Amino acid sequence: MSIPRPVVNIGDKVYVISFDGSAKAKREGGAFGAIIWKLSGWTVEKAASGYDVDLTVNEAEYRGLLLALDLLNGLDVQRLIVCGDSNLAIRQLRNKMDCKAQGLQLLRKKCWDQLKTLPKVELFHVRRDWNASADLISGQALQRQAGLPIVEEQTLADLVTLNRLEELLDPTSGKLTNDEKAQALPVRTRSGTRQEAEQSVDEEIRPVESPSRHLTPDVLAEMVVKRIRMERIREAQDEESWIHNLKKFIRGDMTHMTSRDASNSSKLAQQYEENENGLPFYHSRGDESSEDRSAVMKLVVPETLKDDILHHYHSSLEGGHQGIGRTYHRVRQHFH
């Protein structure tokens, strides 16, 4: 279905919310993240994450939206565009899906009580890969089991780099003159009228080509994601004593290591190598060439990240279409 794109005038005070929630059963808690974007420059006005115990994934999604709505306090919001990758939460908020769970009913009501106070609100479901910025901060909160306001400049810069909602803008669409193009900024959304919204409730926002971009967003995002993932894995590895000791032993640093730790590390060291980023990799054979060895190297994943790796692999575009058993065996090919 072709989804009409309403026009946002440059002078309009438009804010975009992106939110996300995640939970892991073994950790008995859930995390959520929220970002307030200001158009038309797509700058981060505010961002924060939160964490609470005994949260389901759907409850965490709603908590992410509630956090975002709280962040709006003090802002002059004339129009609000809400983007989330939870189809359930968005459809329930649009009264297109029954909300039977008692806990979700309360959260839904809290969201609506705040949304009703705003002049104009539009709710849109987006694909998960277009919600990477909010997913980042909720994932970080889940890892450290604590939320916080996002104020660090590097993290804010990462959010901007990962933001793919920006690509939903189509500055060349429509039959506008050059002067008109300078005054209007079309936004790719799901509908422009109530009737169109009813017809397109199951549609996701779709990306449009942006020929004016000087840098490829996928390349930038991939670089940031890799760096962030390496930092998270490195931190988690250092929290697991045997991995931390093994890394020190491989580097030849045995200070503050007991003789038992050094002995245990020496027995393992022949099967591990450390790459240039300080991450240990496992290989099962010792007689292959360097080229062959690099092909069978497996990243060492600490216990605290195993559920995350399995979850993200299974939720990927490829993994989501196969059984959890096949996903597990695919993960074993790349991780140790």
Short mmCIF file of C-alpha atoms in Angstrom, two decimals:
data_model
loop_
_atom_site.label_atom_id
_atom_site.label_comp_id
_atom_site.label_asym_id
_atom_site.label_seq_id
_atom_site.Cartn_x
_atom_site.Cartn_y
_atom_site.Cartn_z
CA MET A 1 0.00 0.00 0.00
CA SER A 2 1.26 3.47 -0.84
CA ILE A 3 1.31 5.54 2.35
CA PRO A 4 0.77 9.33 1.97
CA ARG A 5 3.38 11.57 3.57
CA PRO A 6 2.13 14.62 5.49
CA VAL A 7 4.28 17.72 5.26
CA VAL A 8 6.00 19.21 8.28
CA ASN A 9 6.68 22.90 7.87
CA ILE A 10 10.12 24.06 8.90
CA GLY A 11 8.68 26.48 11.44
CA ASP A 12 6.57 23.81 13.16
CA LYS A 13 7.70 22.57 16.54
CA VAL A 14 7.70 18.85 15.85
CA TYR A 15 9.16 16.24 18.16
CA VAL A 16 9.68 12.56 17.43
CA ILE A 17 9.72 9.92 20.15
CA SER A 18 11.56 6.65 19.68
CA PHE A 19 11.30 4.08 22.45
CA ASP A 20 12.24 0.47 23.10
CA GLY A 21 12.02 -2.16 25.80
CA SER A 22 13.75 -5.48 26.44
CA ALA A 23 13.72 -8.14 29.13
CA LYS A 24 15.52 -11.36 29.95
CA ALA A 25 13.90 -14.03 32.10
CA LYS A 26 17.12 -15.16 33.77
CA ARG A 27 17.86 -11.64 34.92
CA GLU A 28 14.34 -11.21 36.33
CA GLY A 29 14.25 -7.64 35.11
CA GLY A 30 13.58 -5.45 32.13
CA ALA A 31 15.10 -2.31 30.64
CA PHE A 32 13.74 0.46 28.46
CA GLY A 33 15.05 3.46 26.58
CA ALA A 34 13.57 6.65 25.19
CA ILE A 35 14.80 9.43 22.92
CA ILE A 36 13.22 12.77 22.09
CA TRP A 37 14.26 13.97 18.62
CA LYS A 38 13.70 17.54 17.49
CA LEU A 39 12.91 18.23 13.85
CA SER A 40 14.00 19.25 11.40
CA GLY A 41 17.63 18.73 12.37
CA TRP A 42 17.09 15.38 14.12
CA THR A 43 18.99 16.51 17.19
CA VAL A 44 18.66 14.64 20.47
CA GLU A 45 16.66 16.89 22.77
CA LYS A 46 16.61 14.38 25.64
CA ALA A 47 17.41 10.71 26.13
CA ALA A 48 17.29 8.33 29.06
CA SER A 49 17.02 4.68 30.02
CA GLY A 50 15.42 2.82 32.89
CA TYR A 51 15.47 -0.57 34.58
CA ASP A 52 13.05 -2.41 36.85
CA VAL A 53 12.60 -5.92 38.19
CA ASP A 54 9.85 -8.35 37.15
CA LEU A 55 9.12 -6.76 33.77
CA THR A 56 7.97 -8.59 30.68
CA VAL A 57 9.09 -7.43 27.24
CA ASN A 58 5.72 -5.80 26.51
CA GLU A 59 5.68 -4.07 29.89
CA ALA A 60 9.20 -2.79 29.20
CA GLU A 61 8.02 -1.38 25.84
CA TYR A 62 5.22 0.56 27.53
CA ARG A 63 7.61 1.77 30.21
CA GLY A 64 9.86 3.06 27.45
CA LEU A 65 7.01 5.13 26.03
CA LEU A 66 6.08 6.41 29.49
CA LEU A 67 9.69 7.44 30.05
CA ALA A 68 9.67 9.29 26.73
CA LEU A 69 6.45 11.11 27.62
CA ASP A 70 7.96 12.14 30.95
CA LEU A 71 10.96 13.54 29.07
CA LEU A 72 8.59 15.87 27.20
CA ASN A 73 8.04 17.89 30.37
CA GLY A 74 9.15 21.46 29.80
CA LEU A 75 9.02 21.23 25.99
CA ASP A 76 6.54 23.16 23.86
CA VAL A 77 5.11 20.24 21.88
CA GLN A 78 2.72 21.24 19.10
CA ARG A 79 2.96 17.96 17.23
CA LEU A 80 4.34 14.62 18.36
CA ILE A 81 5.28 11.63 16.21
CA VAL A 82 5.71 8.40 18.20
CA CYS A 83 7.83 5.62 16.67
CA GLY A 84 8.19 2.20 18.26
CA ASP A 85 9.06 -1.29 17.06
CA SER A 86 6.50 -2.99 19.32
CA ASN A 87 3.58 -3.85 17.06
CA LEU A 88 1.57 -4.91 20.11
CA ALA A 89 2.00 -1.64 22.01
CA ILE A 90 1.34 0.57 18.99
CA ARG A 91 -1.77 -1.37 17.92
CA GLN A 92 -3.15 -1.44 21.46
CA LEU A 93 -2.65 2.31 21.78
CA ARG A 94 -4.50 2.78 18.49
CA ASN A 95 -7.36 0.55 19.72
CA LYS A 96 -6.64 -2.01 17.00
CA MET A 97 -5.76 -4.84 19.39
CA ASP A 98 -7.39 -5.96 22.63
CA CYS A 99 -5.43 -5.27 25.78
CA LYS A 100 -6.35 -8.10 28.13
CA ALA A 101 -3.32 -8.34 30.40
CA GLN A 102 -4.07 -6.40 33.57
CA GLY A 103 -0.56 -5.02 33.86
CA LEU A 104 -0.62 -3.76 30.27
CA GLN A 105 -4.07 -2.21 30.73
CA LEU A 106 -2.72 0.01 33.49
CA LEU A 107 0.35 0.99 31.48
CA ARG A 108 -1.75 1.69 28.39
CA LYS A 109 -4.05 3.96 30.40
CA LYS A 110 -1.08 5.86 31.82
CA CYS A 111 0.25 6.41 28.30
CA TRP A 112 -3.09 7.61 27.00
CA ASP A 113 -3.62 9.95 29.94
CA GLN A 114 -0.44 11.75 28.91
CA LEU A 115 -0.97 11.52 25.15
CA LYS A 116 -4.44 13.11 25.46
CA THR A 117 -2.91 16.28 26.88
CA LEU A 118 -0.94 16.94 23.68
CA PRO A 119 -2.38 18.91 20.72
CA LYS A 120 -1.53 16.39 17.97
CA VAL A 121 -0.14 12.87 18.28
CA GLU A 122 0.64 10.27 15.59
CA LEU A 123 1.57 6.68 16.44
CA PHE A 124 3.66 4.61 14.02
CA HIS A 125 5.11 1.12 14.08
CA VAL A 126 8.62 0.88 12.62
CA ARG A 127 10.90 -2.06 11.98
CA ARG A 128 13.38 -2.92 14.69
CA ASP A 129 16.42 -2.06 12.60
CA TRP A 130 15.04 1.47 12.15
CA ASN A 131 14.80 1.81 15.93
CA ALA A 132 18.47 1.08 16.61
CA SER A 133 19.11 4.22 18.68
CA ALA A 134 16.48 3.41 21.30
CA ASP A 135 17.46 -0.26 21.18
CA LEU A 136 21.05 0.71 22.01
CA ILE A 137 20.29 2.52 25.26
CA SER A 138 17.73 -0.05 26.43
CA GLY A 139 20.26 -2.82 25.75
CA GLN A 140 22.94 -0.97 27.72
CA ALA A 141 20.55 -0.51 30.65
CA LEU A 142 19.69 -4.22 30.58
CA GLN A 143 23.37 -5.12 30.62
CA ARG A 144 24.23 -2.95 33.63
CA GLN A 145 20.79 -3.50 35.24
CA ALA A 146 20.34 0.22 35.80
CA GLY A 147 18.97 3.18 33.91
CA LEU A 148 20.34 6.70 33.64
CA PRO A 149 19.94 9.98 31.75
CA ILE A 150 22.01 10.03 28.57
CA VAL A 151 24.32 13.05 28.71
CA GLU A 152 27.70 11.70 27.56
CA GLU A 153 28.65 13.37 24.28
CA GLN A 154 29.97 10.18 22.67
CA THR A 155 26.77 8.26 23.44
CA LEU A 156 24.61 11.10 22.11
CA ALA A 157 26.71 11.15 18.94
CA ASP A 158 26.24 7.39 18.61
CA LEU A 159 22.46 7.81 18.86
CA VAL A 160 22.51 10.31 16.01
CA THR A 161 24.68 8.05 13.88
CA LEU A 162 22.48 5.01 14.48
CA ASN A 163 19.28 6.95 13.83
CA ARG A 164 17.66 5.61 10.66
CA LEU A 165 14.38 7.44 11.23
CA GLU A 166 16.12 10.37 9.56
CA GLU A 167 16.02 8.45 6.30
CA LEU A 168 12.24 8.47 6.42
CA LEU A 169 12.44 12.07 5.25
CA ASP A 170 12.03 12.63 1.53
CA PRO A 171 13.10 16.20 0.75
CA THR A 172 12.57 15.74 -3.01
CA SER A 173 9.06 14.24 -3.02
CA GLY A 174 6.04 16.06 -4.41
CA LYS A 175 5.71 18.67 -7.11
CA LEU A 176 7.20 21.54 -5.19
CA THR A 177 9.05 24.53 -6.53
CA ASN A 178 12.54 25.27 -5.26
CA ASP A 179 11.15 27.94 -2.93
CA GLU A 180 8.52 25.55 -1.62
CA LYS A 181 11.12 22.85 -1.07
CA ALA A 182 13.06 25.24 1.09
CA GLN A 183 10.00 25.85 3.28
CA ALA A 184 8.62 22.34 3.68
CA LEU A 185 10.04 19.05 4.88
CA PRO A 186 7.93 15.99 3.97
CA VAL A 187 8.02 13.22 6.56
CA ARG A 188 7.45 9.60 5.68
CA THR A 189 4.65 8.46 7.98
CA ARG A 190 1.81 6.02 7.67
CA SER A 191 -1.04 8.41 6.95
CA GLY A 192 -2.10 12.00 6.79
CA THR A 193 -5.77 11.65 7.77
CA ARG A 194 -7.80 9.64 10.25
CA GLN A 195 -9.37 7.58 7.47
CA GLU A 196 -5.97 6.79 5.92
CA ALA A 197 -4.67 5.81 9.35
CA GLU A 198 -7.51 3.31 9.73
CA GLN A 199 -6.62 1.74 6.38
CA SER A 200 -2.90 1.46 7.04
CA VAL A 201 -2.80 0.36 10.67
CA ASP A 202 -0.84 -2.81 9.87
CA GLU A 203 1.69 -1.05 7.64
CA GLU A 204 5.13 -0.09 8.83
CA ILE A 205 6.91 3.10 7.96
CA ARG A 206 9.04 2.36 4.91
CA PRO A 207 12.39 3.96 4.06
CA VAL A 208 12.75 6.26 1.09
CA GLU A 209 15.87 6.87 -0.92
CA SER A 210 17.86 9.90 0.13
CA PRO A 211 20.25 10.82 -2.69
CA SER A 212 21.45 13.92 -0.91
CA ARG A 213 23.21 12.04 1.89
CA HIS A 214 26.98 12.37 1.66
CA LEU A 215 27.73 9.35 3.85
CA THR A 216 26.20 5.92 3.72
CA PRO A 217 24.19 5.51 6.94
CA ASP A 218 24.57 1.74 6.94
CA VAL A 219 28.35 2.07 6.95
CA LEU A 220 28.35 4.64 9.74
CA ALA A 221 25.89 2.64 11.80
CA GLU A 222 27.84 -0.57 11.35
CA MET A 223 31.03 1.12 12.55
CA VAL A 224 29.32 2.49 15.65
CA VAL A 225 27.55 -0.77 16.42
CA LYS A 226 30.80 -2.71 16.12
CA ARG A 227 32.58 -0.34 18.48
CA ILE A 228 29.75 -0.40 21.00
CA ARG A 229 29.49 -4.17 20.87
CA MET A 230 33.22 -4.56 21.35
CA GLU A 231 33.11 -2.29 24.39
CA ARG A 232 30.17 -4.21 25.89
CA ILE A 233 31.81 -7.58 25.27
CA ARG A 234 35.15 -6.36 26.62
CA GLU A 235 33.51 -5.08 29.82
CA ALA A 236 31.54 -8.30 30.29
CA GLN A 237 34.66 -10.41 29.67
CA ASP A 238 36.60 -8.50 32.30
CA GLU A 239 33.82 -9.18 34.82
CA GLU A 240 34.29 -12.96 34.34
CA SER A 241 37.44 -13.90 36.24
CA TRP A 242 38.68 -16.78 34.08
CA ILE A 243 38.44 -14.70 30.89
CA HIS A 244 40.06 -11.70 32.57
CA ASN A 245 42.94 -13.85 33.83
CA LEU A 246 43.31 -15.55 30.45
CA LYS A 247 43.60 -12.20 28.67
CA LYS A 248 46.28 -11.06 31.11
CA PHE A 249 48.19 -14.33 30.72
CA ILE A 250 48.14 -14.10 26.91
CA ARG A 251 49.57 -10.57 27.20
CA GLY A 252 52.27 -11.83 29.56
CA ASP A 253 50.90 -9.84 32.49
CA MET A 254 50.59 -12.10 35.54
CA THR A 255 50.65 -9.38 38.19
CA HIS A 256 48.05 -9.83 40.94
CA MET A 257 47.36 -13.37 39.68
CA THR A 258 47.51 -16.30 42.08
CA SER A 259 49.63 -19.29 41.13
CA ARG A 260 46.44 -21.29 40.67
CA ASP A 261 44.95 -18.71 38.30
CA ALA A 262 48.20 -18.57 36.33
CA SER A 263 48.32 -22.36 36.10
CA ASN A 264 44.72 -22.59 34.90
CA SER A 265 45.30 -19.86 32.33
CA SER A 266 48.44 -21.55 31.02
CA LYS A 267 46.44 -24.73 30.30
CA LEU A 268 43.95 -22.76 28.21
CA ALA A 269 46.21 -20.24 26.51
CA GLN A 270 47.23 -22.43 23.58
CA GLN A 271 43.63 -22.54 22.36
CA TYR A 272 43.04 -18.79 22.54
CA GLU A 273 44.33 -15.71 20.76
CA GLU A 274 43.68 -12.04 21.38
CA ASN A 275 42.87 -9.75 18.46
CA GLU A 276 43.87 -6.11 18.00
CA ASN A 277 40.76 -4.97 19.90
CA GLY A 278 41.70 -6.90 23.02
CA LEU A 279 39.05 -9.61 22.55
CA PRO A 280 40.05 -13.27 23.02
CA PHE A 281 39.07 -15.78 20.33
CA TYR A 282 38.98 -19.56 20.65
CA HIS A 283 40.28 -22.07 18.12
CA SER A 284 40.06 -25.84 18.55
CA ARG A 285 43.05 -26.99 16.49
CA GLY A 286 46.69 -26.04 16.64
CA ASP A 287 48.06 -27.43 13.38
CA GLU A 288 46.28 -25.29 10.80
CA SER A 289 47.81 -22.39 8.90
CA SER A 290 47.21 -18.81 10.04
CA GLU A 291 44.70 -18.34 7.25
CA ASP A 292 42.79 -21.49 8.17
CA ARG A 293 42.92 -20.64 11.86
CA SER A 294 41.30 -17.24 11.31
CA ALA A 295 38.41 -18.96 9.57
CA VAL A 296 37.58 -21.13 12.60
CA MET A 297 38.18 -18.56 15.32
CA LYS A 298 35.23 -18.08 17.67
CA LEU A 299 34.64 -15.02 19.82
CA VAL A 300 34.65 -15.82 23.54
CA VAL A 301 31.25 -14.82 24.93
CA PRO A 302 30.95 -14.36 28.71
CA GLU A 303 28.06 -16.02 30.53
CA THR A 304 26.19 -12.74 31.05
CA LEU A 305 25.95 -12.12 27.30
CA LYS A 306 24.98 -15.60 26.07
CA ASP A 307 21.24 -14.93 26.26
CA ASP A 308 21.73 -11.61 24.44
CA ILE A 309 23.65 -13.26 21.60
CA LEU A 310 21.06 -16.01 21.15
CA HIS A 311 18.18 -13.53 21.35
CA HIS A 312 19.61 -11.11 18.80
CA TYR A 313 20.56 -13.89 16.38
CA HIS A 314 17.08 -15.39 16.56
CA SER A 315 15.41 -11.97 16.19
CA SER A 316 17.45 -11.01 13.13
CA LEU A 317 15.89 -10.95 9.67
CA GLU A 318 17.35 -14.39 8.94
CA GLY A 319 17.18 -15.96 12.37
CA GLY A 320 13.56 -15.00 12.97
CA HIS A 321 12.40 -17.40 10.26
CA GLN A 322 14.08 -20.48 11.66
CA GLY A 323 13.67 -22.57 14.79
CA ILE A 324 15.55 -21.78 17.96
CA GLY A 325 17.48 -25.05 17.57
CA ARG A 326 18.89 -24.03 14.19
CA THR A 327 19.64 -20.57 15.55
CA TYR A 328 21.60 -22.11 18.43
CA HIS A 329 23.72 -24.23 16.10
CA ARG A 330 24.43 -21.20 13.89
CA VAL A 331 25.53 -19.23 16.94
CA ARG A 332 27.94 -22.01 17.92
CA GLN A 333 29.69 -21.63 14.57
CA HIS A 334 30.79 -18.09 15.46
CA PHE A 335 30.88 -17.87 19.27
CA HIS A 336 32.50 -19.84 22.06
#
